[in-house]
Coordinates of C-alpha atoms and ligand atoms in Angstrom, one line a residue:
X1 CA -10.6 -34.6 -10.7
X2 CA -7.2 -33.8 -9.3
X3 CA -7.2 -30.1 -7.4
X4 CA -6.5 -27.2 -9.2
X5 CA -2.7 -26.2 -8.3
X6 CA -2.3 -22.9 -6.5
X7 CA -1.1 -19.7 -8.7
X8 CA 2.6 -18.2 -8.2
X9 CA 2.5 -14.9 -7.0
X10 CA 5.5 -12.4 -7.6
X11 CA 5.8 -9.2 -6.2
X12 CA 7.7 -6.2 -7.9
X13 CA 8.4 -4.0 -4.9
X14 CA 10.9 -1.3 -3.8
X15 CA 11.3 -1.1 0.3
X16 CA 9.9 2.8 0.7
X17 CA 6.7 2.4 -1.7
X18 CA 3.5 2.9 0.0
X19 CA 1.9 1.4 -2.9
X20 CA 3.7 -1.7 -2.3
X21 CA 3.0 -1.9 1.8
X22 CA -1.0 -2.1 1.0
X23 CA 0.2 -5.2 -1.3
X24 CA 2.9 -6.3 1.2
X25 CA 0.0 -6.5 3.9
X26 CA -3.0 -7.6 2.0
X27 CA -0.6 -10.6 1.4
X28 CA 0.5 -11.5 5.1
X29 CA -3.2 -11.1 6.3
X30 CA -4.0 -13.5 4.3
X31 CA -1.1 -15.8 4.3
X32 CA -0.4 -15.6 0.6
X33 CA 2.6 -16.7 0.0
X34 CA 4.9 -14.0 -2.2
X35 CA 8.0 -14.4 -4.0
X36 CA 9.4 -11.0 -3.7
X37 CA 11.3 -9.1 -7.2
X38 CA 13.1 -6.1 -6.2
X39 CA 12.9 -2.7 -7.8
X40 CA 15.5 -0.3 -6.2
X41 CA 13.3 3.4 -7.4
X42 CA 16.3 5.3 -6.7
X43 CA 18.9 3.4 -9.1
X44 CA 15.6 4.3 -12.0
X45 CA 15.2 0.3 -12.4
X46 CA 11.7 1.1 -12.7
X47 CA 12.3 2.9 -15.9
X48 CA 14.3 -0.1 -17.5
X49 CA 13.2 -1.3 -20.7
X50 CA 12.7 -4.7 -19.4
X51 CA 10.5 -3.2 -16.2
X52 CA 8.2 -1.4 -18.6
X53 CA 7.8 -4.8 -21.0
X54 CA 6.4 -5.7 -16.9
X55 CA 4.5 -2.6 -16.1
X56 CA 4.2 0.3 -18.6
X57 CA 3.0 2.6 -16.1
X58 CA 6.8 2.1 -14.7
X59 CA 5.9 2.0 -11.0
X60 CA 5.4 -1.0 -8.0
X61 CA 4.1 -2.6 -7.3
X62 CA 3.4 -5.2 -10.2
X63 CA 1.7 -8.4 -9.2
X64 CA 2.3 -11.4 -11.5
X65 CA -0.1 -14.4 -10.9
X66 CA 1.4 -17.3 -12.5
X67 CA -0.9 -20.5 -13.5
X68 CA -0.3 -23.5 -15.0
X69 CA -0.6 -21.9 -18.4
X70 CA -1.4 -18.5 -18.1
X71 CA 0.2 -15.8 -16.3
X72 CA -1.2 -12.3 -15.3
X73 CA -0.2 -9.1 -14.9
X74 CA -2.1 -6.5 -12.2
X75 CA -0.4 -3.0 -12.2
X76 CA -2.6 -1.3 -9.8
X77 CA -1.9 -1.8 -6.1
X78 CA -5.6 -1.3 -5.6
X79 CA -6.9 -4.0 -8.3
X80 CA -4.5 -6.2 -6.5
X81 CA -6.3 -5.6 -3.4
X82 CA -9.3 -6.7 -4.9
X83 CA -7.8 -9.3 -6.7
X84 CA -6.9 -10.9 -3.2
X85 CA -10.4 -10.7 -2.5
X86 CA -12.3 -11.8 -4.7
X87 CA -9.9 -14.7 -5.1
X88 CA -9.0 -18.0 -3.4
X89 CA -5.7 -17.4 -2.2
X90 CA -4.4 -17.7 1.2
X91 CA -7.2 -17.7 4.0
X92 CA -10.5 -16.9 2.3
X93 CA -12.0 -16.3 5.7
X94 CA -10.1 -12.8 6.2
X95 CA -12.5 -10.7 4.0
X96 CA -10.7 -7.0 4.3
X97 CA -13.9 -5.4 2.8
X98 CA -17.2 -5.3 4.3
X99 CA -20.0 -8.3 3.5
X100 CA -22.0 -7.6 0.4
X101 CA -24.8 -6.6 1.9
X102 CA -23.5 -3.6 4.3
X103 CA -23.7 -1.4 0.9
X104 CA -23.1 1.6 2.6
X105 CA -20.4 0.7 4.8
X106 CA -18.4 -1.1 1.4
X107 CA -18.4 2.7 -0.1
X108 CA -17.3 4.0 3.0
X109 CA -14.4 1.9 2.9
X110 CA -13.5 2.7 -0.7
X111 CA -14.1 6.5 -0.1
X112 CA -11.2 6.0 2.5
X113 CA -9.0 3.9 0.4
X114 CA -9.5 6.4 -2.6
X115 CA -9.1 9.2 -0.7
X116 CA -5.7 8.5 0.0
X117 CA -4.9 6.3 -3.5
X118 CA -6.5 8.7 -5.7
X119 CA -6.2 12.3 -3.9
X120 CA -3.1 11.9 -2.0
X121 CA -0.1 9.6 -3.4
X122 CA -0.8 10.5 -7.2
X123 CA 0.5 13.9 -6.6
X124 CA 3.0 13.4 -4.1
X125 CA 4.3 10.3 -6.0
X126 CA 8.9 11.0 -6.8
X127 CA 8.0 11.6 -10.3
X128 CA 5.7 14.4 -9.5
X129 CA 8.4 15.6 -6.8
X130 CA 10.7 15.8 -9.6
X131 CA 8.8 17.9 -11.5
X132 CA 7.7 19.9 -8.6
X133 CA 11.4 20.9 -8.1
X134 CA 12.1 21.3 -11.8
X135 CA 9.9 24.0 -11.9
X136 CA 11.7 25.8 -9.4
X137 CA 9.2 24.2 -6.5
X138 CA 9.5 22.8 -3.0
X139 CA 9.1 19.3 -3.2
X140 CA 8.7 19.0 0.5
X141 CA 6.2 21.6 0.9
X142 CA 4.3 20.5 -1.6
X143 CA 4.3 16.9 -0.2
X144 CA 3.6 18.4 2.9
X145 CA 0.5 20.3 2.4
X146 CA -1.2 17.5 -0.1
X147 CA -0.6 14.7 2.6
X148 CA -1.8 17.1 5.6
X149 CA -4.8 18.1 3.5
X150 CA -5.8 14.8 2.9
X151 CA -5.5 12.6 6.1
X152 CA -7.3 15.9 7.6
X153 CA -10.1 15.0 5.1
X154 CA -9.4 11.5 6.5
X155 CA -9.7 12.1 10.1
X156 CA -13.2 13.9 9.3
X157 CA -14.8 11.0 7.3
X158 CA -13.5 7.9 9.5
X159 CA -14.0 9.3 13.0
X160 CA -17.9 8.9 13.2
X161 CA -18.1 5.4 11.8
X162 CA -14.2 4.8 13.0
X163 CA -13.8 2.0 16.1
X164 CA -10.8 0.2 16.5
X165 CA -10.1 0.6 13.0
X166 CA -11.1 2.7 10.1
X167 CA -14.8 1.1 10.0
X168 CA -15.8 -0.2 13.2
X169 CA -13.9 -2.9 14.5
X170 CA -13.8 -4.3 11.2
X171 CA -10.4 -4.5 9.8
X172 CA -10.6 -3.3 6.1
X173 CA -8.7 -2.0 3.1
X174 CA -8.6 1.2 4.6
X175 CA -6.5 0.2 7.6
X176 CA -4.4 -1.2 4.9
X177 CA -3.7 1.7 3.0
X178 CA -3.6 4.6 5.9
X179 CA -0.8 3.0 7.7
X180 CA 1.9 3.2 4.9
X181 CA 0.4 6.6 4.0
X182 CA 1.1 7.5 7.8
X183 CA 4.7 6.6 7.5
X184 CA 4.8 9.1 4.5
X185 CA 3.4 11.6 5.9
X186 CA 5.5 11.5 8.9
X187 CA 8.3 11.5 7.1
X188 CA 7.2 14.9 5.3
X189 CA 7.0 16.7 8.9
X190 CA 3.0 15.8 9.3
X191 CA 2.2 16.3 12.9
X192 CA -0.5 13.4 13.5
X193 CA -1.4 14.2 17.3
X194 CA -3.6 16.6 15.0
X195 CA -5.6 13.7 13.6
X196 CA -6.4 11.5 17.1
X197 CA -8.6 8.9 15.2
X198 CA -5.9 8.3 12.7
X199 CA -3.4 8.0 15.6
X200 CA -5.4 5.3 17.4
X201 CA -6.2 3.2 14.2
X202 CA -2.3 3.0 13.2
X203 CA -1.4 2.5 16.6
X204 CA -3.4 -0.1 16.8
X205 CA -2.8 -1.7 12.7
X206 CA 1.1 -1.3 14.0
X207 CA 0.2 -4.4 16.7
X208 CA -0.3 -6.2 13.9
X209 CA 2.5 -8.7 12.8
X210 CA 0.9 -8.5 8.9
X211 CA 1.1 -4.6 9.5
X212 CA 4.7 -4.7 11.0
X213 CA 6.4 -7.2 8.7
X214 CA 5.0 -5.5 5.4
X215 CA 6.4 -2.0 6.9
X216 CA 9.5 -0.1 4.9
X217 CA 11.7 -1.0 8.3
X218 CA 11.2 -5.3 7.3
X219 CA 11.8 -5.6 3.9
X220 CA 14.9 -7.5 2.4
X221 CA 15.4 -4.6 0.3
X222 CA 15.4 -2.5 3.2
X223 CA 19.3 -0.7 3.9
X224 CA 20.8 -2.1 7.2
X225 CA 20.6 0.9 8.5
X226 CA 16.9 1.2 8.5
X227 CA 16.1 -2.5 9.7
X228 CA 14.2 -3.5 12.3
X229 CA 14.5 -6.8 13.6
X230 CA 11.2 -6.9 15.7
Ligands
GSH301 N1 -1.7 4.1 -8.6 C1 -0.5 3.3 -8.5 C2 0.6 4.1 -7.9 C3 1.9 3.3 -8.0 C4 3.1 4.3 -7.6 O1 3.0 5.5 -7.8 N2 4.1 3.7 -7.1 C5 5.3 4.5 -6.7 C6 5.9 4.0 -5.5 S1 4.8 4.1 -4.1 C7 6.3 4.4 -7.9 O2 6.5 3.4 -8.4 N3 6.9 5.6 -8.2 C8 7.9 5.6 -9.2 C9 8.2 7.0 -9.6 O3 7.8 8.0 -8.9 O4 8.9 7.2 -10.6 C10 -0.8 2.0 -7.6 O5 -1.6 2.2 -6.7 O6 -0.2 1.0 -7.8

């Protein structure tokens, strides 16, 4: 029986999404190969008719996994995480959550990841900004507080089972979505010499080539004055 032929992957993404990064990652750990699509958020191509026939929600990243005859769509930057996972694509032997039967230690990682994918970007997402400062709000404040509130909930919950990463020395989803959160959070005036675990474990993720070349600074999208070569 001739080998099934790999799927297609392409990747809906916009430079400065968070969202995206934890995809951008996932991917170069495992040496899935992506054919990037790009969505510039600013210029509203997200809200295009055409994007939204893609991705109703109207936000990256979409994932489309192309097969010989069927093709799949996975809105959720989180279900694409676990998509990865649970597939065969790329390197099967980088597993970014822990084995099966470390039960505890698998809900500790998704606590982490949902702590910042479900109780941090949501709310501090450009659409909500908007609407933050439509209402007569400050958007940056309001960023502010949410992202310092949470990766202080963060730094509590990963520092007594935290090693050189999140969990342990394990690298895991929850490396993967921290370090773009980081980013964001920095860029909203978070001080993160408050948070000393968090500062070692994206110190550390930063090392990374996967973590470096998935980063807002490497992407083709990226403006020229924002790229970094190394
Ligand atoms: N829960 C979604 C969130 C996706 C999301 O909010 N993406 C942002 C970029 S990080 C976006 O597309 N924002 C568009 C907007 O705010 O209008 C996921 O994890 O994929």
């Amino acid at each position: 029986m001739a080998p099934a032929l790999e799927p297609h992957f392409i990747l809906y993404t916009y430079f400065r999404s968070t969202s995206t990064a934890r995809v951008r990652t996932a991917a170069r750990l495992r040496g899935i190969p992506i054919q990037f699509r790009y969505i510039a958020i600013p210029k509203s191509e997200h809200l295009t008719e055409s994007y939204e026939i893609i991705n109703p929600n109207l936000t990256v990243p979409t994932l489309v996994v192309q097969n010989a005859e069927t093709e799949v769509h996975i809105r959720q930057s989180i279900a694409i995480l676990e998509y990865f996972e649970e597939s065969k694509a790329g390197n099967t032997n980088i597993q970014l959550m822990p084995p099966a039967e470390d039960i505890a230690g698998r809900a500790h990682v998704r606590e982490l990841v949902q702590l910042i994918a479900c109780d941090i970007q949501p709310p501090t997402n450009q659409r909500i900004l908007k609407r933050v400062r439509a209402i007569g709000g400050s958007a940056e404040n309001w960023a502010y507080d949410i992202m310092n509130a949470g990766l202080k909930a963060f730094e509590s919950m990963a520092a007594p089972l935290a090693g050189t990463y999140s969990y342990g020395n394990f690298l895991t989803l929850a490396d993967i979505v921290l370090a773009p959160a980081i980013v964001n959070a920095v860029r909203y005036g978070v001080d993160i010499e408050q948070y000393p675990t968090i500062k070692r474990i994206y110190n550390k993720v930063m090392e990374l080539d996967a973590f470096k070349l998935a980063d807002w600074r490497h992407q083709e999208d990226t403006p020229v004055e924002f790229q970094q070569v190394s």
